[in-house]
Coordinates of C-alpha atoms in Angstrom, one line a residue:
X1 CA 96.9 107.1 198.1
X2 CA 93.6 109.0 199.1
X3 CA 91.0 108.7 197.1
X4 CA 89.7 112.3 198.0
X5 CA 90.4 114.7 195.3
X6 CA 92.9 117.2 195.9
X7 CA 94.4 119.9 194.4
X8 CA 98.3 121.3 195.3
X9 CA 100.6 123.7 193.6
X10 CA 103.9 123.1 192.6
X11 CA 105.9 126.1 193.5
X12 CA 104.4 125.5 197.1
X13 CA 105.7 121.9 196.8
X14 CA 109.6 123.0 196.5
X15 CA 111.4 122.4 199.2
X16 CA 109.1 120.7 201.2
X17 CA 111.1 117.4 202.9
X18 CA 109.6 114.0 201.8
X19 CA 109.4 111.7 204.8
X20 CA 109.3 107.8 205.1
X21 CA 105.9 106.3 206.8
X22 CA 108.1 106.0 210.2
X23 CA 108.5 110.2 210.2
X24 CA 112.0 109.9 209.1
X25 CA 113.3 112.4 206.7
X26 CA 114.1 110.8 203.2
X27 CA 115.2 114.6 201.4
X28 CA 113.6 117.7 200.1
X29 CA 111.1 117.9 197.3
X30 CA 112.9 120.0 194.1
X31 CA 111.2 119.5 191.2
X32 CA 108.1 117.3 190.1
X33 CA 108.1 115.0 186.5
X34 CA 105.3 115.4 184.6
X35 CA 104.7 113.0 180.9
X36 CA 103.7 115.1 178.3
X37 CA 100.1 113.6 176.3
X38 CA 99.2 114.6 173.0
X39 CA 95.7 116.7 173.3
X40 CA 95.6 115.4 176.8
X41 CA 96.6 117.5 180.1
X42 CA 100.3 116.3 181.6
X43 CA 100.4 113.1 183.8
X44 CA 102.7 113.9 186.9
X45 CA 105.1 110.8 187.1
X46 CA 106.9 111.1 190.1
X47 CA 109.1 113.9 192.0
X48 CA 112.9 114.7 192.4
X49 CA 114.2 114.4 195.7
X50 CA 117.4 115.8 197.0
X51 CA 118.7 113.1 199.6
X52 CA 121.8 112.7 201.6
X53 CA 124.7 113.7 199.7
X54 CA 122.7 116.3 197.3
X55 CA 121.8 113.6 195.0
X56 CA 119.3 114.1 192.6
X57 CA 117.2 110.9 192.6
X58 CA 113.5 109.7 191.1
X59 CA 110.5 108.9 193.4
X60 CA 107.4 107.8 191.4
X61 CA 104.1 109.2 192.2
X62 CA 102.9 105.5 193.0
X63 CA 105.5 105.7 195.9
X64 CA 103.7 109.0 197.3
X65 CA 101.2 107.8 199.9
X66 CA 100.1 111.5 201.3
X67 CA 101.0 115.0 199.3
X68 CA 99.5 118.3 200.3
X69 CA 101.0 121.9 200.5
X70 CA 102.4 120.8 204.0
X71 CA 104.4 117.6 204.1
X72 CA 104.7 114.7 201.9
X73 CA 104.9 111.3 202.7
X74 CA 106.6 107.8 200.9
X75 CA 106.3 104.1 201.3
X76 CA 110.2 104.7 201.5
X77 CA 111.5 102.4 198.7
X78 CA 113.7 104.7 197.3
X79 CA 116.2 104.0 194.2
X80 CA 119.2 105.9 194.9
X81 CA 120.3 106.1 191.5
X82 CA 120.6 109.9 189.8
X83 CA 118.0 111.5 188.4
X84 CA 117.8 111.4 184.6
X85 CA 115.1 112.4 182.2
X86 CA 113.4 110.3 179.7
X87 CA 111.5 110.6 176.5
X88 CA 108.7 113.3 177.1
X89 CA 109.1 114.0 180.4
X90 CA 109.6 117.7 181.5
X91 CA 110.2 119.2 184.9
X92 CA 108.0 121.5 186.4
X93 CA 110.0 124.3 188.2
X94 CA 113.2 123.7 185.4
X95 CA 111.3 123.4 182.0
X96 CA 107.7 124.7 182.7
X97 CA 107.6 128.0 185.2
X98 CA 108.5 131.0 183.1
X99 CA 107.6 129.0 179.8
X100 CA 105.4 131.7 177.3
X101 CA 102.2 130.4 176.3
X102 CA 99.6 131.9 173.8
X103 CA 95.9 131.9 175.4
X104 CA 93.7 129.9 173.2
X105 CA 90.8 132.6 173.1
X106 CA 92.6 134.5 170.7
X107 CA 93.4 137.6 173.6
X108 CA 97.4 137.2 173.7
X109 CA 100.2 135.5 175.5
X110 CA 101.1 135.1 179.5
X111 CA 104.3 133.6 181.3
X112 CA 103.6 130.5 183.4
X113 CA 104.6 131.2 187.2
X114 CA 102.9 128.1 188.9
X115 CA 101.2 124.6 187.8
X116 CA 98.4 122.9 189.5
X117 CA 98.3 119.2 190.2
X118 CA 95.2 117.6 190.7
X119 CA 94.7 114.2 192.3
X120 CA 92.3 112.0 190.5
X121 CA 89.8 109.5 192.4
X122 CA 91.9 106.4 190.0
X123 CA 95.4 108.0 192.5
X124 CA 96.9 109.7 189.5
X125 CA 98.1 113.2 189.2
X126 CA 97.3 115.6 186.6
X127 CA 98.3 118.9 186.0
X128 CA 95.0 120.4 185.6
X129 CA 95.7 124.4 186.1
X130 CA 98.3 127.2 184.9
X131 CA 98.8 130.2 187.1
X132 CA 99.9 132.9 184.5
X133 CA 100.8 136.3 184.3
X134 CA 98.9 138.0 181.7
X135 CA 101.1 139.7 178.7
X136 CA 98.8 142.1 177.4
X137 CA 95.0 143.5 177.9
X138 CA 93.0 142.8 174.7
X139 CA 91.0 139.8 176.1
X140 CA 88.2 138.5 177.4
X141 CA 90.0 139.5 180.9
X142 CA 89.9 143.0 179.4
X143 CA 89.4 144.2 182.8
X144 CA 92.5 143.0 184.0
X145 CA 95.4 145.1 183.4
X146 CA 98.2 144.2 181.5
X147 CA 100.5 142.0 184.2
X148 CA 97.8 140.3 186.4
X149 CA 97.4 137.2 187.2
X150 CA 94.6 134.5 187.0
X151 CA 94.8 130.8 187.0
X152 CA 93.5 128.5 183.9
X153 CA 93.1 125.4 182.9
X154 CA 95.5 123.6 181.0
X155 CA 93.2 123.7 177.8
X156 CA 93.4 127.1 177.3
X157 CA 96.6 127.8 176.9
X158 CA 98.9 126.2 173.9
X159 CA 102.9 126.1 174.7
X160 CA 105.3 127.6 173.0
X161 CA 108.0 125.4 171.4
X162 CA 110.7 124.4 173.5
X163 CA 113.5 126.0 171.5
X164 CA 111.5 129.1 172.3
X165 CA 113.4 131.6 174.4
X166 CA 112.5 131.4 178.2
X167 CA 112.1 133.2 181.3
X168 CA 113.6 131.9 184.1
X169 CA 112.5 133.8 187.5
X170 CA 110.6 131.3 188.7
X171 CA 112.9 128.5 187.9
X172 CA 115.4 131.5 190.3
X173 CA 113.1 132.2 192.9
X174 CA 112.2 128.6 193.7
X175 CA 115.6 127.9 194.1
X176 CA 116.3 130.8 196.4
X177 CA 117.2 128.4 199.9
X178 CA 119.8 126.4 197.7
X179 CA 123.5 126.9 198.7
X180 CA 125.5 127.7 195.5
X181 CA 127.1 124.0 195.2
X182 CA 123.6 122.8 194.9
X183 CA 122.5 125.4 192.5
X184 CA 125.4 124.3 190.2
X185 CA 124.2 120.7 191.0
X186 CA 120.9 121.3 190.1
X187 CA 122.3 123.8 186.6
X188 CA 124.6 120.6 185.4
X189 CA 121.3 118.3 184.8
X190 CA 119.8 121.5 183.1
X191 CA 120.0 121.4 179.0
X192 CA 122.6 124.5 177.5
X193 CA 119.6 126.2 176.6
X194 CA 118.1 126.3 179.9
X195 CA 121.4 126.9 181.8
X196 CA 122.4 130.2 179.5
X197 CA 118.7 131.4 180.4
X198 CA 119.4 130.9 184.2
X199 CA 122.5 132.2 183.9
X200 CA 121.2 135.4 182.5
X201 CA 118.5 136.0 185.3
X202 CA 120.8 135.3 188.0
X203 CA 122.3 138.5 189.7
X204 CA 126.1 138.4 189.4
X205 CA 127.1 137.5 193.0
X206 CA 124.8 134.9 192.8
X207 CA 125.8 133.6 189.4
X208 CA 129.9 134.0 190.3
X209 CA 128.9 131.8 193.7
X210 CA 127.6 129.3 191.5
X211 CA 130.2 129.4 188.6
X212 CA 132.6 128.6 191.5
X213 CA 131.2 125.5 192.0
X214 CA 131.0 124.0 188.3
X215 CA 133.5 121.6 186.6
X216 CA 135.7 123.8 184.6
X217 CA 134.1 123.1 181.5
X218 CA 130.7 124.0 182.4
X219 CA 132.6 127.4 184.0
X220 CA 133.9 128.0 180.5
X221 CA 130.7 127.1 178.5
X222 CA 128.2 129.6 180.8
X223 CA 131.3 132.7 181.0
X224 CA 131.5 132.6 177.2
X225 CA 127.8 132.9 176.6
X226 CA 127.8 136.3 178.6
X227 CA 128.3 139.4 177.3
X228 CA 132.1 140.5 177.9
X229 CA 130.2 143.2 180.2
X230 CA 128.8 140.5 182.3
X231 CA 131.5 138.2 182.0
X232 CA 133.8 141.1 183.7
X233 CA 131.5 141.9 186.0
X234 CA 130.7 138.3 187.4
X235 CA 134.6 137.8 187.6
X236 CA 135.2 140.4 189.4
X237 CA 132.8 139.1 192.0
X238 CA 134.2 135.6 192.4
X239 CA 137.1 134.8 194.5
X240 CA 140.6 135.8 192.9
X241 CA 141.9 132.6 192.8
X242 CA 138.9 130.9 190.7
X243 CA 138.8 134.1 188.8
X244 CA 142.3 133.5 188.0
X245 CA 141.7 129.4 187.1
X246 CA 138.6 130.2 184.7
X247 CA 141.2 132.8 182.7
X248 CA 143.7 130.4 182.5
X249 CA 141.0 128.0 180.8
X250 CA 140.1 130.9 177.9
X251 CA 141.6 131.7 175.8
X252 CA 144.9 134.5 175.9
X253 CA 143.2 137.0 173.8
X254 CA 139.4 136.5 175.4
X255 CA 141.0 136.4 178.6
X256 CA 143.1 139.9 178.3
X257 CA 140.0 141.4 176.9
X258 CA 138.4 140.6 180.7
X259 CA 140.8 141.9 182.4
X260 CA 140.9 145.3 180.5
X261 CA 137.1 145.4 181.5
X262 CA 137.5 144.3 184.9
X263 CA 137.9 146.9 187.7
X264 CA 142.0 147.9 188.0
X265 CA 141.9 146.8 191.7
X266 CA 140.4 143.4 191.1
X267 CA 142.0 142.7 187.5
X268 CA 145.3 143.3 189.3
X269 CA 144.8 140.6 191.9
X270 CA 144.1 138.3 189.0
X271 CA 147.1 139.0 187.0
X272 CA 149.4 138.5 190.0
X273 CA 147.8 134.8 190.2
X274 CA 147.8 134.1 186.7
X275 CA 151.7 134.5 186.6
X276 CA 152.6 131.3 188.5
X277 CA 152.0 128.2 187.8
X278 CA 149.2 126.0 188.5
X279 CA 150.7 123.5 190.7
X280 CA 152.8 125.7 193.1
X281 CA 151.5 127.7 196.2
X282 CA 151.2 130.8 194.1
X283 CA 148.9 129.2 192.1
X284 CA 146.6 127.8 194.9
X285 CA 146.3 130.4 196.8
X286 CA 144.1 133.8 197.7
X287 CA 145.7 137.1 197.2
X288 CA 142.7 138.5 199.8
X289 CA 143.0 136.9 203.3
X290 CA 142.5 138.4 206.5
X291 CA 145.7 140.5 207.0
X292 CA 145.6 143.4 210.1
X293 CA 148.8 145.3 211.7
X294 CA 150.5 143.9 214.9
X295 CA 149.0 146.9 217.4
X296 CA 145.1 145.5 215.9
X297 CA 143.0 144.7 219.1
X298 CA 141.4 141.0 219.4
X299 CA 138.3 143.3 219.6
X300 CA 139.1 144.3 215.5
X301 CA 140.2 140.9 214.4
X302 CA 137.0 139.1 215.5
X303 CA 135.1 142.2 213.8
X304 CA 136.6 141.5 210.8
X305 CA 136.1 137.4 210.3
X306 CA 132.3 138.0 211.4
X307 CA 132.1 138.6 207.5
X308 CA 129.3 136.4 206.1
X309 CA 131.6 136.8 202.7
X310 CA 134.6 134.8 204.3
X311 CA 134.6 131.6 204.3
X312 CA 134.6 129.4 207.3
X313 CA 138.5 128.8 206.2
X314 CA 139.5 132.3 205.7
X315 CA 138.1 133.6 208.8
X316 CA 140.1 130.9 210.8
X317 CA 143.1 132.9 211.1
X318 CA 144.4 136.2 211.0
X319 CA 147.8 137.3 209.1
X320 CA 150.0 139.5 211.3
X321 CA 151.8 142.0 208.9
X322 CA 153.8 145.3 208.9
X323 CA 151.7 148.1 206.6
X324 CA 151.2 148.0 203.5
X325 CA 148.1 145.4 204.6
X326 CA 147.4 144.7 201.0
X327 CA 149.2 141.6 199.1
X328 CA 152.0 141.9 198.9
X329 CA 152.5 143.2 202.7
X330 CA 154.8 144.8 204.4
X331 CA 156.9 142.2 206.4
X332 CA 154.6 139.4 207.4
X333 CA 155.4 138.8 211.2
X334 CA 152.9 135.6 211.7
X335 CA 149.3 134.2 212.0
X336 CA 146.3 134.4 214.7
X337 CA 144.2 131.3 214.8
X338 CA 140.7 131.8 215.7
X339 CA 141.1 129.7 219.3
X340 CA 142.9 132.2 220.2
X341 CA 141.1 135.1 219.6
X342 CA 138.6 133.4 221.7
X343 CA 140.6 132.5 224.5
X344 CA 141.7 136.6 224.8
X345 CA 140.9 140.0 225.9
X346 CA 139.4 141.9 223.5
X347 CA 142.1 144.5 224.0
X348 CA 145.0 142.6 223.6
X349 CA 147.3 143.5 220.5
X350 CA 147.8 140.8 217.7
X351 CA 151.5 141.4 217.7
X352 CA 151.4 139.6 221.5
X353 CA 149.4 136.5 220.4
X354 CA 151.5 135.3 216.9
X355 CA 151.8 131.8 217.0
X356 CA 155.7 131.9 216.1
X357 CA 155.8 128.1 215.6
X358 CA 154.0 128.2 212.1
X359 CA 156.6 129.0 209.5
X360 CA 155.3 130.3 205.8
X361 CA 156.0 128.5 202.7
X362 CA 157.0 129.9 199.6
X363 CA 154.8 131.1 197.0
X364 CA 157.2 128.8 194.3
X365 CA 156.6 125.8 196.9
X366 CA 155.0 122.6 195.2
X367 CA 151.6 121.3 195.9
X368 CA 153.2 118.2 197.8
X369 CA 155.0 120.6 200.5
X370 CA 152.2 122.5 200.8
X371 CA 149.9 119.2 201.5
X372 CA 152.8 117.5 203.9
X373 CA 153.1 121.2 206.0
X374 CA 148.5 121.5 206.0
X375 CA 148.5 117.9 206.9
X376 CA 151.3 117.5 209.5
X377 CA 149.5 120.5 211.3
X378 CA 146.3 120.3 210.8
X379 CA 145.8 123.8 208.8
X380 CA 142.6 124.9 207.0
X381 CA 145.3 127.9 206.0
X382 CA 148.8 128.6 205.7
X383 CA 150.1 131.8 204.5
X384 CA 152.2 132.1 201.6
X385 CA 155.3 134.9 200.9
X386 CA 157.6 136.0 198.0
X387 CA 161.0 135.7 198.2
X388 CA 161.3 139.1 200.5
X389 CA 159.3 137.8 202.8
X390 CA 155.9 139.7 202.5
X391 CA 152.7 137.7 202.6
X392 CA 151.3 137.8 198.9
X393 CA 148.3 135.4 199.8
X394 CA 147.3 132.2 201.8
X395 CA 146.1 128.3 200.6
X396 CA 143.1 126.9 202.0
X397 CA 142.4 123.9 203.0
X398 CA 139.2 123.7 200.2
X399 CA 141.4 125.1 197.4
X400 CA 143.8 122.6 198.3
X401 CA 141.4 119.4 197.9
X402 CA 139.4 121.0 194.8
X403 CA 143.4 120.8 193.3
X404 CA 144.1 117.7 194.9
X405 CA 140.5 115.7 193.6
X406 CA 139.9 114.7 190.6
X407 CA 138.6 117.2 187.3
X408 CA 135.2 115.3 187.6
X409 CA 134.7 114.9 191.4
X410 CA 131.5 117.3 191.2
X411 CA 129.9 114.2 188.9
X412 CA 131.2 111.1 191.1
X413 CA 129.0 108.6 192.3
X414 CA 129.4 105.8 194.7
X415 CA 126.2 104.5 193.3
X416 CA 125.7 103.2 197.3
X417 CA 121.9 102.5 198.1
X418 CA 121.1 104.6 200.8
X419 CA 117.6 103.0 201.5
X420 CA 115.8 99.9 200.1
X421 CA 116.1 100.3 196.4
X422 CA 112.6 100.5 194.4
X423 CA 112.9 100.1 190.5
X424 CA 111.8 103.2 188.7
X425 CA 107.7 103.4 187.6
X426 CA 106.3 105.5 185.1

């Protein structure tokens, strides 16, 4: 490394990509190590990359050869295994923004919202300064009013135990750019403690997005800590169908007393799903596709699956149905595929363009018909009907493979080196 001092700040560290010495990309920076010293400032150990595959993984600080607010750069021996912590390490961004410290002048308490690394001229990293937010005004910053900011060194301020409730806006904002499996990714190497906290500054679209992606457990574990409030309110905004498989998991009597608080509309969705069982259509599917009368235009349809809340399966088709539009429909008369949308006038009626050749299945039919009809025609989504005949949901292709994988999938590991494998230092 340089021997030229220099001085960075974490929380303009994360998400910076880490590159090899040949320019090519290695991952994205998430969250920096740091070994705690008795009576001695933190000594940064290494960082935690996010590489191919959104693996967590350990890259030392002696493997760093350039690191400014701008890019940083790696000898590229890289050891592919997971991150884990050890001993007294912490993380930065997870464990140390948003932690309360008292201010060793005597003048109060502040909230940690960035750290300072400095470079020494030896190549280490220390964390040298705290950028806080000031909790009151009786201080020696008496003239800065109560909620300002001003950077410090490490010195002055004494942490807070770790049991210690904690913020976690920081931990939130830095993790702002992550799609919501990698936000559930990143919560699963969190401790409980942590992961409640997050959960409880997260707004509830954001935290029912993330929920979505946990193992069922974890789903369980973070729902039950919420208030029955919150809990109702972050089911309500998750998808019916994983609303419906995180009540099944609770339970009966927690699980009723949801749906009481849930919105009518939404709680009735949920009931309808909860009735069949697990390994039939009924139970795989979502009571809310994309469902429009035969005289809709092509104009309408595509309006409809612009929705940034569909998901790229969902809004690769359009269900054909006689009135009423909501599950369960009126006579369901066929699907749209998206190709064809595209290939038509944006006048044309849906009723002209139904492809007649794809036949329902049966909201009782099993998981293996329902993979043999998605695989022989290479569906992301095949609508489902009662035994009338009206369209009372549709399976997706991702619902099908989260029922088809294993329960721990979200955990597996090929344990595959992706680049030359370097032993862990620090």
């Amino acid at each position: 490394m340089s021997t030229n001092p220099t001085r960075v700040f974490v929380a303009r560290l994360i998400g910076l990509d880490v590159f090899d010495p040949f320019g090519d990309r290695l991952g994205r920076l998430r969250d920096v190590v740091v070994h705690s010293r008795r009576n001695n400032a933190p000594h940064a150990v290494g960082i935690v990359v996010e590489v191919t595959g959104k693996r967590r993984v350990f890259v030392p600080m002696t493997r760093l050869t350039s690191m400014d607010q701008t890019q940083i750069i790696s000898t590229g021996l890289v050891n592919l295994r997971r991150f884990e912590q050890r001993g007294a390490e912490q993380l930065v961004v997870g464990e140390l923004f948003d932690r309360k410290v008292s201010l060793t002048d005597g003048s109060g308490t502040a909230i940690v919202e960035d750290v300072a690394l400095d470079q020494q001229r030896s190549g280490d990293w220390l964390v040298s300064k705290l950028f806080v937010r000031r909790g009151d005004s009786t201080s020696r910053l008496r003239r800065l009013r109560r909620g300002h900011t001003v950077l410090i060194d490490w010195d002055e301020a004494v942490h807070d135990s770790q049991h210690e409730p904690q913020g976690a806006s920081q931990l939130v904002a830095s993790y702002e750019d992550l799609k919501p499996a990698d936000f559930a990714d990143a919560l699963q190497e969190m401790s409980d403690k942590r992961r409640f906290e997050v959960a409880s500054e997260l707004q509830d679209e954001r935290l029912a997005d993330v929920l979505q992606e946990l193992p069922e457990d974890d789903q369980v574990q973070l729902l039950s800590a919420l208030d029955n409030e919150r809990a109702a309110d972050v089911l309500e905004e998750m998808d019916p169908d994983d609303a419906a498989d995180l009540l099944a998991d609770l339970p009966s009597a927690k699980a009723e007393e949801l749906l009481l608080l849930m919105e009518p509309e939404e709680a009735d969705d949920v009931r309808r799903l909860l009735q069949y069982d697990e390994d039939t259509a009924g139970g795989l599917m979502t009571p809310v596709p994309v469902i429009l009368p035969p005289e809709a235009t092509v104009a309408e349809a595509l309006a409809h699956v612009r929705s940034e809340e569909l998901s790229p399966a969902l809004a690769s088709a359009i269900f054909v149905c006689r009135p009423p539009l909501e599950t369960p429909t009126g006579r369901f008369l066929g699907v749209v595929h998206i190709q064809q949308l595209l290939r038509s006038a944006p006048p044309e009626q849906l009723g002209t363009l139904v492809d007649k050749n794809l036949e329902p299945v049966s909201d009782q039919a099993g998981v293996g018909e329902v993979s043999h009809v998605m695989a022989s025609y290479n569906l992301v989504s095949l609508p489902v009907v009662n035994d009338t005949g009206r369209l009372v949901g549709a399976v997706t292709v991702d619902d099908l493979l989260d029922h088809l994988l294993p329960d721990d999938w979200r955990a597996h590991e090929d344990g595959e080196p992706l680049k030359k494998l370097g032993g862990r230092v620090g």
